[in-house]
Amino acid sequence: MNEDSIILKTISLKKYYEVRSKFLKRIKQFVKAVDDVTIEAGRGETLAIVGESGSGKTTLGMVLGKLLKPTDGRILFKELDITHSLPNHLRGKIRIVFQDPYSALNPRLKIAYSLIEPLQTMSISKRDAVEKASHYLQLMGLPESYMNYYPHMLSGGQRQRVVIARALITEPEFLILDEPTSMLDASTQAQILRLLRSIKKEKQMTYLFITHNLAVARYMADRIAVMYAGQIVEIGGKNSIFQNPLHPYTRTLLSAYPPPNPRSQWNPIIPEELAVKYYENKCRYIDRCPFKIQECEKNTPTDIKVDENHYVKCFLYVKT
Amino acid sequence: MKPLEISNLVIKYKTLRGWITALDNVSLSIDGKGEILALVGESGSGKSTLGLAAAGLLPSNARAEGSIKVNGRETLGKPYSSKVAAIFQDALASLNPVLTIGEQLAEIFIIHEKLDRVRAIEKAGVFLSEVGLSKEFLDKYPHELSGGQRQRVLISMALAMDPELIIADEPTTALDVTVQAKVLLVLKNLVKKAGIPMIYITHDIALAMHVADSITIMYAGQIVELSSKYDVFENPLHPYTKALLKSIPKVDSDVEELYVIEGDPPSPDNFPKGCRFHPRCPAAFDKCRSKMPEVTGVNGRLVRCHLYE
């Protein structure tokens, strides 16, 4: 990827949570929610992060959205280190949209106030702010009259569109979307996904699209990163991930989704239901993996390049 | 005698804003043993209300008219006249947190089959092994189990009472996808093996295509289409079904652009006049705005649309 076009980059990013035992408050162990994640996202690109609950995908989004402090590692925004603080001129350039549109809006504020709130720390006159709010509301396909509505007067899909409009109002270059449609019905989901795609194209934004739904990732993403136990186990272009999934976990995940055609075979790979372990000296997927080899017991797999932009953390693909 | 026959079912809820109609004149049936009928629809379409009614679990503010017959016996308003088992989304809320899995499962055999405690526990172990859980789980408490294991316990409990009908309402929505696949396959295989008819309620049409035999599409409290899953997928009749199939992203192929159904589903206290889908329907014509279409048969399939009358 061209260095100039990289909007966001992480270097060995880590976020550990301490799990303390109650006795003597000793630190017992860590949950390595994000462990040694190095990714980059270019201008106009959608990078999807997929994984099951507990894989660390939401934590990664929160760290990148500056809502959590990383334990270690660096975050670069257009080559500027923003790991510890975000300079003033970059305020509003990174925004985040969460899953639940019902808790994201203050029920006592009119939509207009919710929309202009992020602009209040910037030197923008109130009149301009209101004008902007109405512009972004209409961009999300909602009538201007909704400015005077309260959140309870809107449906879930309409609320989520307000939340996205509020994120867009500061003209971000990097937008983190954490399961933005997983609480919505099929028809509403289609509306929002389509809008998000066309806005990205128009404004050349970069999306980090966090989802557990691979079908949604396939529709939205340019590249896909698969997370397991805090690590990115496979990353690659959308087509190479879907047509040539390599990591045993990626394959399991892909097989778990039924194809919509009832005549197509659905033969999911069923893994053991085991708790995630954050092994340091062996592969973290080893307990569930049906293809494990001796090497997996001894070492931690590192990224192996299998194709242009396609990397996998798995000993099965080590070329000797 | 059909395992399940629902005719002209109307269910209304009393709310602060007056009576709202959750289900409007719903008729459907399950004709064979071990047949799985999926109810697919968006939130508010009435699919869960239908499940609750069939399980005899309607809340006290509901008023029901019509008839629900299980093996020929009327069960509407008489919840104990038939054996209907229900599996819900939230397994933790369905299990008693202070009893072990074994005690909860054995209780069913003690009550329904009058077994003594030792024999009941023994039988509980057999039922657990059917869903792929070892005997060790008998002594565990619900909080010690993972979500998928709990849901499998619920499946074994549902089968334990040898029910005439099983209602599974979004049984895997709270689970991760790999676990979801496992639980659904266990459920489907056991239901087929035991020959128990099942209503499978889901919002995910792709899952319905692989779990069920026939599919009912619901919209705004009504059935809009009912036929075999192959017909629904290959030749959907109702404009809503067509739109729904085009609006979901697919995991096995690239979709150029998703189809968008404009607008939102109607609110149950303010249904539009005529066909309830007409404000969002690309094929709507004059009649749709004034007259509600009836469910009509088209080559053995059922559809509620003026286009097919």
XYZ file of C-alpha atoms in Angstrom:
629
model
C 0.000 0.000 0.000
C 1.152 3.516 -0.776
C 2.531 5.139 2.388
C 0.730 8.453 1.728
C -2.645 6.845 1.497
C -2.426 5.090 4.859
C -4.841 6.778 7.211
C -4.490 4.648 10.300
C -1.804 2.256 11.352
C -1.176 0.312 14.531
C 2.134 -1.164 15.614
C 2.031 -4.089 18.070
C -1.048 -2.674 19.732
C -1.954 -4.304 23.052
C -4.805 -3.932 25.471
C -4.716 -6.223 28.489
C -7.322 -6.395 31.200
C -6.211 -7.556 34.622
C -8.200 -10.284 36.272
C -7.595 -9.954 40.018
C -8.237 -12.677 42.479
C -10.224 -11.358 45.408
C -7.704 -12.692 47.922
C -4.987 -10.071 48.583
C -5.915 -8.364 45.304
C -3.157 -10.242 43.560
C -3.071 -9.987 39.801
C -3.954 -13.450 38.738
C -3.860 -13.272 34.992
C -4.596 -11.085 31.998
C -7.310 -11.094 29.419
C -5.368 -10.175 26.344
C -8.264 -8.581 24.517
C -5.981 -7.029 21.927
C -2.581 -8.613 21.659
C 0.105 -7.509 19.255
C -2.176 -6.184 16.548
C -0.450 -4.516 13.632
C -2.837 -3.329 10.948
C -3.177 -0.480 8.538
C -6.124 1.023 6.732
C -5.839 3.140 3.630
C -7.886 6.075 2.405
C -11.259 5.048 1.045
C -10.878 1.523 2.318
C -13.181 -0.587 4.458
C -11.350 -2.970 6.721
C -13.706 -5.443 8.370
C -12.812 -7.030 11.681
C -14.677 -10.306 12.129
C -14.663 -12.720 15.023
C -16.852 -14.213 17.700
C -17.747 -12.615 21.011
C -14.675 -12.325 23.190
C -12.271 -12.186 20.272
C -11.349 -8.602 21.113
C -12.807 -6.909 18.086
C -14.821 -4.368 20.065
C -11.861 -3.600 22.346
C -9.745 -2.948 19.270
C -12.383 -0.504 18.031
C -12.507 1.247 21.405
C -8.722 1.607 21.543
C -8.607 2.991 18.004
C -11.515 5.315 18.816
C -9.456 6.657 21.739
C -11.999 5.457 24.276
C -9.541 3.071 25.933
C -5.854 3.536 26.596
C -3.711 0.831 25.034
C -1.438 -1.187 27.324
C 1.361 -1.062 24.809
C 2.045 -0.366 21.161
C 1.453 2.623 18.969
C -1.361 4.114 16.906
C -0.442 6.317 13.986
C -2.933 8.579 12.262
C -1.467 9.711 8.961
C 2.031 9.055 10.323
C 1.349 11.119 13.455
C 1.609 9.255 16.764
C -1.745 9.559 18.520
C -1.249 6.726 21.013
C -1.420 8.968 24.060
C -3.115 12.140 22.936
C -4.978 13.456 19.966
C -3.784 16.881 18.757
C -6.456 19.565 18.527
C -6.468 19.785 14.763
C -7.357 16.088 14.540
C -10.358 16.362 16.837
C -13.396 14.794 15.217
C -11.341 13.060 12.547
C -11.836 9.687 14.220
C -15.410 8.824 15.155
C -17.138 5.719 16.373
C -20.668 4.313 15.970
C -21.933 1.634 18.316
C -24.386 -1.182 18.021
C -27.264 0.036 20.138
C -29.042 3.105 18.735
C -31.429 3.062 21.679
C -28.781 3.929 24.260
C -26.667 6.172 22.029
C -29.061 9.119 21.990
C -30.047 11.177 25.018
C -33.812 10.649 25.336
C -34.333 14.178 26.649
C -32.575 15.982 23.810
C -34.105 16.767 20.472
C -32.375 15.202 17.491
C -30.998 18.616 16.475
C -29.180 19.021 19.815
C -27.761 15.526 19.660
C -26.484 16.237 16.179
C -24.737 19.528 16.904
C -23.247 18.413 20.214
C -19.950 17.158 18.739
C -19.467 20.546 17.055
C -19.642 22.490 20.302
C -15.972 22.052 21.119
C -15.078 23.396 17.705
C -15.270 27.032 16.749
C -18.372 26.818 14.639
C -21.255 29.240 15.001
C -24.541 27.776 16.119
C -26.212 28.737 12.859
C -23.631 26.916 10.802
C -23.846 23.951 13.121
C -27.620 23.675 12.700
C -27.240 23.976 8.949
C -24.692 21.204 8.987
C -26.911 19.037 11.168
C -29.770 19.343 8.740
C -27.447 18.574 5.827
C -26.163 15.366 7.395
C -29.638 14.316 8.486
C -30.777 14.552 4.882
C -27.647 12.795 3.707
C -28.764 9.863 5.837
C -32.129 9.941 4.099
C -34.129 11.512 6.908
C -36.357 14.592 6.476
C -35.285 17.877 8.029
C -38.405 17.898 10.197
C -36.818 15.171 12.338
C -34.560 17.858 13.839
C -37.364 18.697 16.253
C -38.184 15.113 17.133
C -37.155 13.240 20.248
C -35.432 9.855 19.958
C -38.489 7.898 21.148
C -40.416 9.139 18.122
C -38.041 7.336 15.763
C -37.672 3.673 14.865
C -34.443 1.784 15.550
C -33.206 2.178 11.993
C -33.965 5.895 11.977
C -32.135 6.329 15.278
C -29.097 4.533 13.938
C -29.124 6.870 10.952
C -29.174 9.838 13.344
C -26.227 8.325 15.240
C -24.296 7.922 11.986
C -25.171 11.491 10.936
C -23.813 12.688 14.286
C -20.586 10.796 13.679
C -20.249 12.249 10.183
C -20.909 15.837 11.220
C -17.292 16.467 12.250
C -16.170 15.221 8.833
C -14.135 12.263 10.098
C -11.573 10.561 7.924
C -11.671 7.368 9.942
C -14.997 5.944 11.056
C -15.234 2.960 13.372
C -18.521 1.093 12.978
C -19.024 -1.460 15.741
C -21.818 -3.851 14.672
C -23.899 -0.901 13.400
C -26.741 -3.046 12.081
C -26.795 -6.146 14.240
C -29.770 -4.923 16.281
C -31.787 -3.997 13.214
C -34.173 -5.916 11.007
C -33.193 -7.156 7.575
C -34.895 -4.404 5.586
C -33.491 -1.636 7.806
C -30.038 -3.197 7.716
C -30.006 -3.058 3.913
C -30.873 0.655 3.983
C -28.042 1.507 6.351
C -25.402 -0.663 4.709
C -26.153 0.855 1.327
C -26.024 4.385 2.691
C -22.727 3.714 4.439
C -21.217 2.365 1.240
C -22.272 5.301 -0.885
C -21.146 7.878 1.697
C -17.743 6.251 1.969
C -17.315 6.377 -1.777
C -18.405 9.992 -1.963
C -16.263 11.258 0.903
C -13.302 8.884 0.472
C -13.510 7.874 4.117
C -11.874 4.924 5.794
C -14.077 2.482 7.682
C -13.155 0.001 10.349
C -16.212 -2.226 10.190
C -16.525 -4.530 13.187
C -19.006 -7.364 12.739
C -19.667 -10.978 13.651
C -21.655 -11.438 10.450
C -19.519 -12.605 7.551
C -22.247 -11.962 5.000
C -22.318 -8.306 6.044
C -18.509 -8.201 5.966
C -18.546 -9.621 2.451
C -20.887 -6.857 1.316
C -19.082 -4.006 3.063
C -15.377 -4.764 3.170
C -12.392 -4.402 0.882
C -10.161 -6.308 3.255
C -11.059 -8.626 6.107
C -9.179 -9.331 9.326
C -10.217 -12.381 11.353
C -9.658 -12.061 15.104
C -9.290 -14.854 17.611
C -8.182 -14.486 21.236
C -6.986 -10.929 20.747
C -4.899 -11.665 17.684
C -5.458 -11.240 13.994
C -5.117 -14.808 12.771
C -5.747 -14.049 9.121
C -5.968 -10.882 7.069
C -6.425 -10.422 3.372
C -8.453 -8.992 0.538
C -12.137 -9.878 0.609
C -11.882 -12.206 -2.344
C -8.878 -14.117 -1.101
C -10.456 -14.588 2.352
C -13.744 -15.877 0.939
C -12.353 -17.903 -1.940
C -9.245 -19.186 -0.236
C -9.688 -19.164 3.542
C -6.588 -20.649 5.119
C -6.599 -20.466 8.908
C -8.608 -23.323 10.447
C -10.577 -20.761 12.448
C -11.495 -18.745 9.352
C -12.701 -21.936 7.703
C -14.763 -22.896 10.730
C -16.295 -19.445 10.871
C -17.121 -19.460 7.162
C -18.659 -22.921 7.288
C -20.933 -21.931 10.173
C -22.940 -19.575 7.966
C -25.667 -21.292 5.989
C -25.871 -20.359 2.302
C -29.308 -18.855 1.593
C -30.131 -21.434 -1.088
C -31.855 -24.398 0.615
C -30.452 -26.756 -2.021
C -26.854 -25.788 -1.252
C -25.114 -28.056 1.209
C -24.545 -26.690 4.697
C -21.868 -28.717 6.438
C -20.585 -26.621 9.302
C -17.319 -27.569 10.969
C -18.209 -27.927 14.634
C -15.417 -26.904 17.012
C -15.142 -27.853 20.679
C -16.842 -25.363 22.966
C -13.863 -24.383 25.071
C -12.880 -21.240 26.880
C -10.382 -19.041 25.040
C -6.851 -19.372 26.464
C -4.191 -16.741 25.939
C -1.234 -19.090 25.466
C 2.152 -17.473 25.143
C 4.248 -20.345 23.855
C 1.854 -22.168 21.593
C -0.897 -21.422 19.121
C -3.983 -19.991 20.867
C -6.319 -21.926 18.614
C -4.714 -25.259 19.446
C -7.510 -26.551 21.728
C -10.115 -26.270 18.999
C -7.978 -26.963 15.960
C -8.589 -30.204 14.074
C -5.399 -29.815 12.030
C -2.845 -29.218 14.770
C 0.689 -30.449 14.204
C 3.624 -30.838 16.586
C 4.919 -27.368 15.840
C 1.729 -25.788 17.200
C 2.537 -27.081 20.706
C 6.003 -25.569 20.742
C 5.835 -22.114 19.248
C 3.571 -19.168 18.667
C 2.772 -18.812 14.987
C 3.706 -15.532 13.356
C 2.351 -13.912 10.224
C 3.071 -15.914 7.116
C 2.667 -14.220 3.796
C 0.759 -16.494 1.445
C -0.206 -14.014 -1.215
C -0.168 -10.308 -1.947
C -1.799 -8.734 1.163
C -2.858 -12.137 2.505
C -1.278 -13.164 5.805
C -2.091 -16.067 8.093
C -0.855 -17.037 11.575
C -0.695 -20.798 11.153
C 2.123 -23.346 10.985
C 0.324 -25.312 8.278
C 1.402 -22.711 5.766
C 5.079 -22.450 6.640
C 7.080 -23.045 3.483
C 10.145 -25.145 4.109
C -55.676 -35.549 12.406
C -53.050 -32.875 12.023
C -50.339 -32.407 14.664
C -51.079 -28.693 14.665
C -53.935 -26.763 13.170
C -54.334 -23.059 13.810
C -57.384 -21.381 12.347
C -58.459 -17.752 12.283
C -56.263 -16.860 15.221
C -56.566 -13.243 16.354
C -54.516 -12.007 19.295
C -54.836 -8.553 20.781
C -52.830 -6.974 23.591
C -54.280 -4.419 25.951
C -51.879 -1.495 26.246
C -52.052 2.003 27.667
C -53.023 3.190 24.185
C -55.860 0.698 23.892
C -56.061 -2.674 22.192
C -53.463 -3.434 19.556
C -53.663 -6.364 17.189
C -50.521 -8.498 17.242
C -51.883 -11.317 15.129
C -54.626 -10.913 12.591
C -56.550 -13.893 11.275
C -53.713 -16.374 11.084
C -54.384 -19.889 9.828
C -51.716 -22.518 9.333
C -51.093 -26.161 9.970
C -48.347 -28.721 10.366
C -49.397 -31.828 8.496
C -46.758 -34.428 9.227
C -44.819 -35.911 12.107
C -41.379 -34.392 12.459
C -42.234 -31.548 10.110
C -40.533 -28.255 10.864
C -42.362 -25.052 10.023
C -40.365 -21.828 10.180
C -41.942 -18.481 11.010
C -39.840 -15.730 9.482
C -40.461 -12.038 9.935
C -39.090 -8.797 11.290
C -39.587 -7.625 14.857
C -43.224 -6.807 15.454
C -44.461 -9.163 12.750
C -46.230 -11.326 15.323
C -44.057 -14.429 15.012
C -43.244 -14.646 18.711
C -46.861 -13.989 19.698
C -47.884 -16.929 17.537
C -45.305 -19.093 19.307
C -46.470 -17.996 22.746
C -50.089 -18.696 21.841
C -49.272 -22.183 20.585
C -47.303 -22.879 23.770
C -50.147 -21.576 25.942
C -47.921 -18.880 27.378
C -49.720 -15.692 26.376
C -49.392 -12.904 28.949
C -52.438 -11.841 30.954
C -53.036 -8.695 28.911
C -53.630 -10.721 25.747
C -57.007 -11.693 24.342
C -57.175 -14.513 21.832
C -59.883 -15.650 19.435
C -59.911 -18.491 16.945
C -58.590 -21.961 17.472
C -55.338 -23.815 18.034
C -55.711 -27.588 17.787
C -52.879 -29.928 18.745
C -53.628 -33.441 17.517
C -57.263 -32.475 17.240
C -57.634 -31.100 20.759
C -58.397 -27.428 21.304
C -55.644 -25.830 23.396
C -56.437 -22.135 23.155
C -57.278 -21.037 26.683
C -56.592 -24.550 27.994
C -52.825 -24.639 28.297
C -52.657 -28.015 30.084
C -54.747 -29.983 27.616
C -51.749 -30.850 25.463
C -48.014 -31.302 25.768
C -46.250 -28.429 24.076
C -42.613 -27.675 24.887
C -40.993 -24.309 24.301
C -37.354 -23.320 23.848
C -36.532 -19.639 24.100
C -33.576 -17.441 23.264
C -32.361 -16.799 26.791
C -31.405 -20.172 28.252
C -30.157 -18.716 31.523
C -33.610 -17.313 32.226
C -35.226 -20.660 31.410
C -33.134 -22.685 33.863
C -33.322 -22.593 37.639
C -29.989 -21.234 38.898
C -30.061 -23.077 42.248
C -30.775 -26.578 40.938
C -28.329 -28.792 39.099
C -29.028 -29.727 35.494
C -29.699 -33.312 36.617
C -32.299 -32.271 39.192
C -34.126 -30.073 36.695
C -34.154 -32.708 34.015
C -35.099 -35.536 36.397
C -38.022 -33.500 37.714
C -39.702 -33.886 34.337
C -39.545 -37.685 34.526
C -40.663 -37.715 38.165
C -43.727 -35.630 37.326
C -44.650 -36.915 33.882
C -43.657 -40.557 34.125
C -43.870 -41.030 37.916
C -40.350 -42.440 38.013
C -38.465 -42.628 41.292
C -35.514 -40.275 41.811
C -32.728 -42.719 41.001
C -34.340 -43.901 37.779
C -35.204 -40.339 36.803
C -31.593 -39.177 37.195
C -30.470 -42.179 35.176
C -32.862 -41.281 32.384
C -31.747 -37.657 32.559
C -28.204 -38.829 31.788
C -29.461 -40.651 28.705
C -31.261 -37.554 27.455
C -28.194 -35.386 28.019
C -26.061 -37.752 25.966
C -28.573 -37.373 23.114
C -27.625 -33.691 22.866
C -23.923 -34.454 23.168
C -23.386 -33.684 26.854
C -21.669 -36.197 29.122
C -23.014 -37.465 32.468
C -20.773 -35.011 34.315
C -23.187 -32.270 33.370
C -25.857 -33.791 35.625
C -24.128 -32.355 38.675
C -23.398 -28.959 37.205
C -25.301 -25.748 37.783
C -26.518 -23.606 34.871
C -23.887 -20.903 35.457
C -21.100 -23.445 34.927
C -22.221 -24.094 31.352
C -21.504 -22.143 28.195
C -24.363 -20.609 26.246
C -24.441 -23.406 23.704
C -24.397 -26.090 26.393
C -27.291 -24.427 28.220
C -29.284 -24.282 25.022
C -28.635 -27.984 24.475
C -29.869 -28.693 28.010
C -33.078 -26.865 27.107
C -33.427 -29.011 24.010
C -33.071 -32.181 26.072
C -35.639 -30.844 28.560
C -38.047 -30.071 25.745
C -37.688 -33.593 24.365
C -37.864 -35.185 27.821
C -41.553 -34.521 28.270
C -42.276 -36.353 25.010
C -44.151 -33.362 23.621
C -46.714 -33.299 20.847
C -45.253 -30.054 19.549
C -42.075 -28.036 20.101
C -41.901 -24.256 19.794
C -38.354 -22.952 19.303
C -38.345 -19.150 19.441
C -34.999 -17.767 18.205
C -33.195 -20.573 20.073
C -29.727 -19.583 18.865
C -29.890 -15.800 18.471
C -27.739 -15.171 21.549
C -25.030 -17.641 20.497
C -21.877 -17.345 18.438
C -22.200 -18.612 14.882
C -20.130 -21.777 15.274
C -22.103 -22.739 18.387
C -25.331 -21.780 16.652
C -24.626 -24.255 13.862
C -24.028 -27.029 16.379
C -27.157 -26.358 18.443
C -29.407 -26.097 15.394
C -28.147 -29.347 13.911
C -28.659 -31.154 17.233
C -32.176 -29.744 17.472
C -33.117 -30.566 13.905
C -31.789 -34.129 14.021
C -33.449 -34.979 17.325
C -36.797 -33.537 16.294
C -36.698 -35.476 13.038
C -35.647 -38.675 14.817
C -38.372 -38.417 17.446
C -40.966 -37.392 14.853
C -42.068 -34.344 16.824
C -43.463 -31.423 14.812
C -41.779 -28.096 15.477
C -42.397 -24.409 14.931
C -39.051 -22.689 14.411
C -39.203 -18.924 14.866
C -36.350 -16.883 13.427
C -35.522 -13.575 11.793
C -32.757 -15.224 9.756
C -34.191 -16.538 6.511
C -30.957 -18.356 5.594
C -31.154 -20.434 8.783
C -34.829 -21.158 8.151
C -33.893 -22.505 4.711
C -31.698 -25.172 6.296
C -33.612 -26.033 9.462
C -37.223 -26.021 8.254
C -39.284 -27.898 5.679
C -41.750 -25.135 4.988
C -41.609 -21.415 5.617
C -44.207 -18.898 6.696
C -43.347 -15.278 5.989
C -45.067 -12.871 8.363
C -45.549 -9.151 8.035
C -47.434 -6.792 10.372
C -49.293 -9.548 12.198
C -50.360 -11.454 9.117
C -49.167 -14.378 7.057
C -48.119 -13.038 3.671
C -46.760 -16.257 2.221
C -46.581 -19.929 3.203
C -45.008 -22.685 1.155
C -42.123 -25.131 0.978
C -38.696 -23.609 1.493
C -37.725 -24.441 -2.087
C -40.693 -22.523 -3.478
C -40.009 -19.579 -1.203
C -36.389 -19.382 -2.301
C -36.723 -20.219 -5.975
C -40.011 -18.599 -6.803
C -41.180 -16.188 -4.097
C -44.659 -14.853 -4.810
C -45.332 -11.999 -2.413
C -43.502 -8.724 -3.150
C -42.359 -8.619 0.492
C -40.765 -12.064 0.269
C -39.065 -11.103 -2.969
C -37.741 -7.896 -1.442
C -36.609 -9.634 1.741
C -34.572 -12.187 -0.187
C -32.889 -9.441 -2.191
C -32.139 -7.311 0.874
C -29.936 -9.750 2.804
C -26.179 -9.864 2.239
C -25.034 -13.317 1.155
C -22.103 -15.235 2.521
C -21.593 -17.466 -0.520
C -21.606 -14.871 -3.296
C -20.871 -11.224 -3.915
C -23.876 -8.934 -4.027
C -23.495 -5.882 -6.219
C -26.071 -3.798 -4.407
C -28.576 -4.719 -1.713
C -32.226 -4.122 -2.429
C -33.767 -1.641 -0.027
C -37.379 -1.885 1.123
C -38.227 1.774 1.558
C -39.810 2.971 4.772
C -40.407 1.150 8.045
C -42.799 -1.613 9.070
C -46.131 -0.161 10.204
C -46.861 0.286 13.882
C -49.546 -2.116 15.193
C -51.695 0.736 16.491
C -51.794 2.377 13.088
C -51.928 -0.129 10.231
C -52.410 1.356 6.768
C -55.738 0.869 5.015
C -55.857 -1.906 2.456
C -52.843 -4.180 2.179
C -50.475 -3.602 5.100
C -47.437 -3.740 2.822
C -48.725 -1.379 0.145
C -46.853 1.797 1.270
C -43.550 -0.069 0.791
C -44.564 -2.236 -2.149
C -43.095 -1.546 -5.607
C -45.978 -3.436 -7.267
C -48.847 -1.711 -5.434
C -51.858 -0.616 -7.449
C -55.185 1.067 -6.617
C -56.883 -1.957 -5.130
C -54.031 -2.482 -2.671
C -54.677 0.922 -1.132
C -58.348 0.311 -0.430
C -58.927 -3.417 0.084
C -57.088 -5.871 2.320
C -56.118 -8.961 0.299
C -57.180 -12.383 1.576
C -54.923 -15.405 1.793
C -55.385 -17.308 -1.455
C -54.071 -20.626 -2.693
C -51.770 -20.569 -5.720
C -50.683 -24.050 -6.867
C -50.803 -25.414 -3.351
C -49.062 -22.395 -1.900
C -50.600 -19.644 0.178
C -50.108 -15.960 -0.483
C -51.843 -12.770 0.646
C -51.594 -10.441 -2.338
C -54.012 -8.939 -4.890
C -51.584 -9.836 -7.689
C -52.522 -13.489 -7.348
C -56.294 -13.324 -6.968
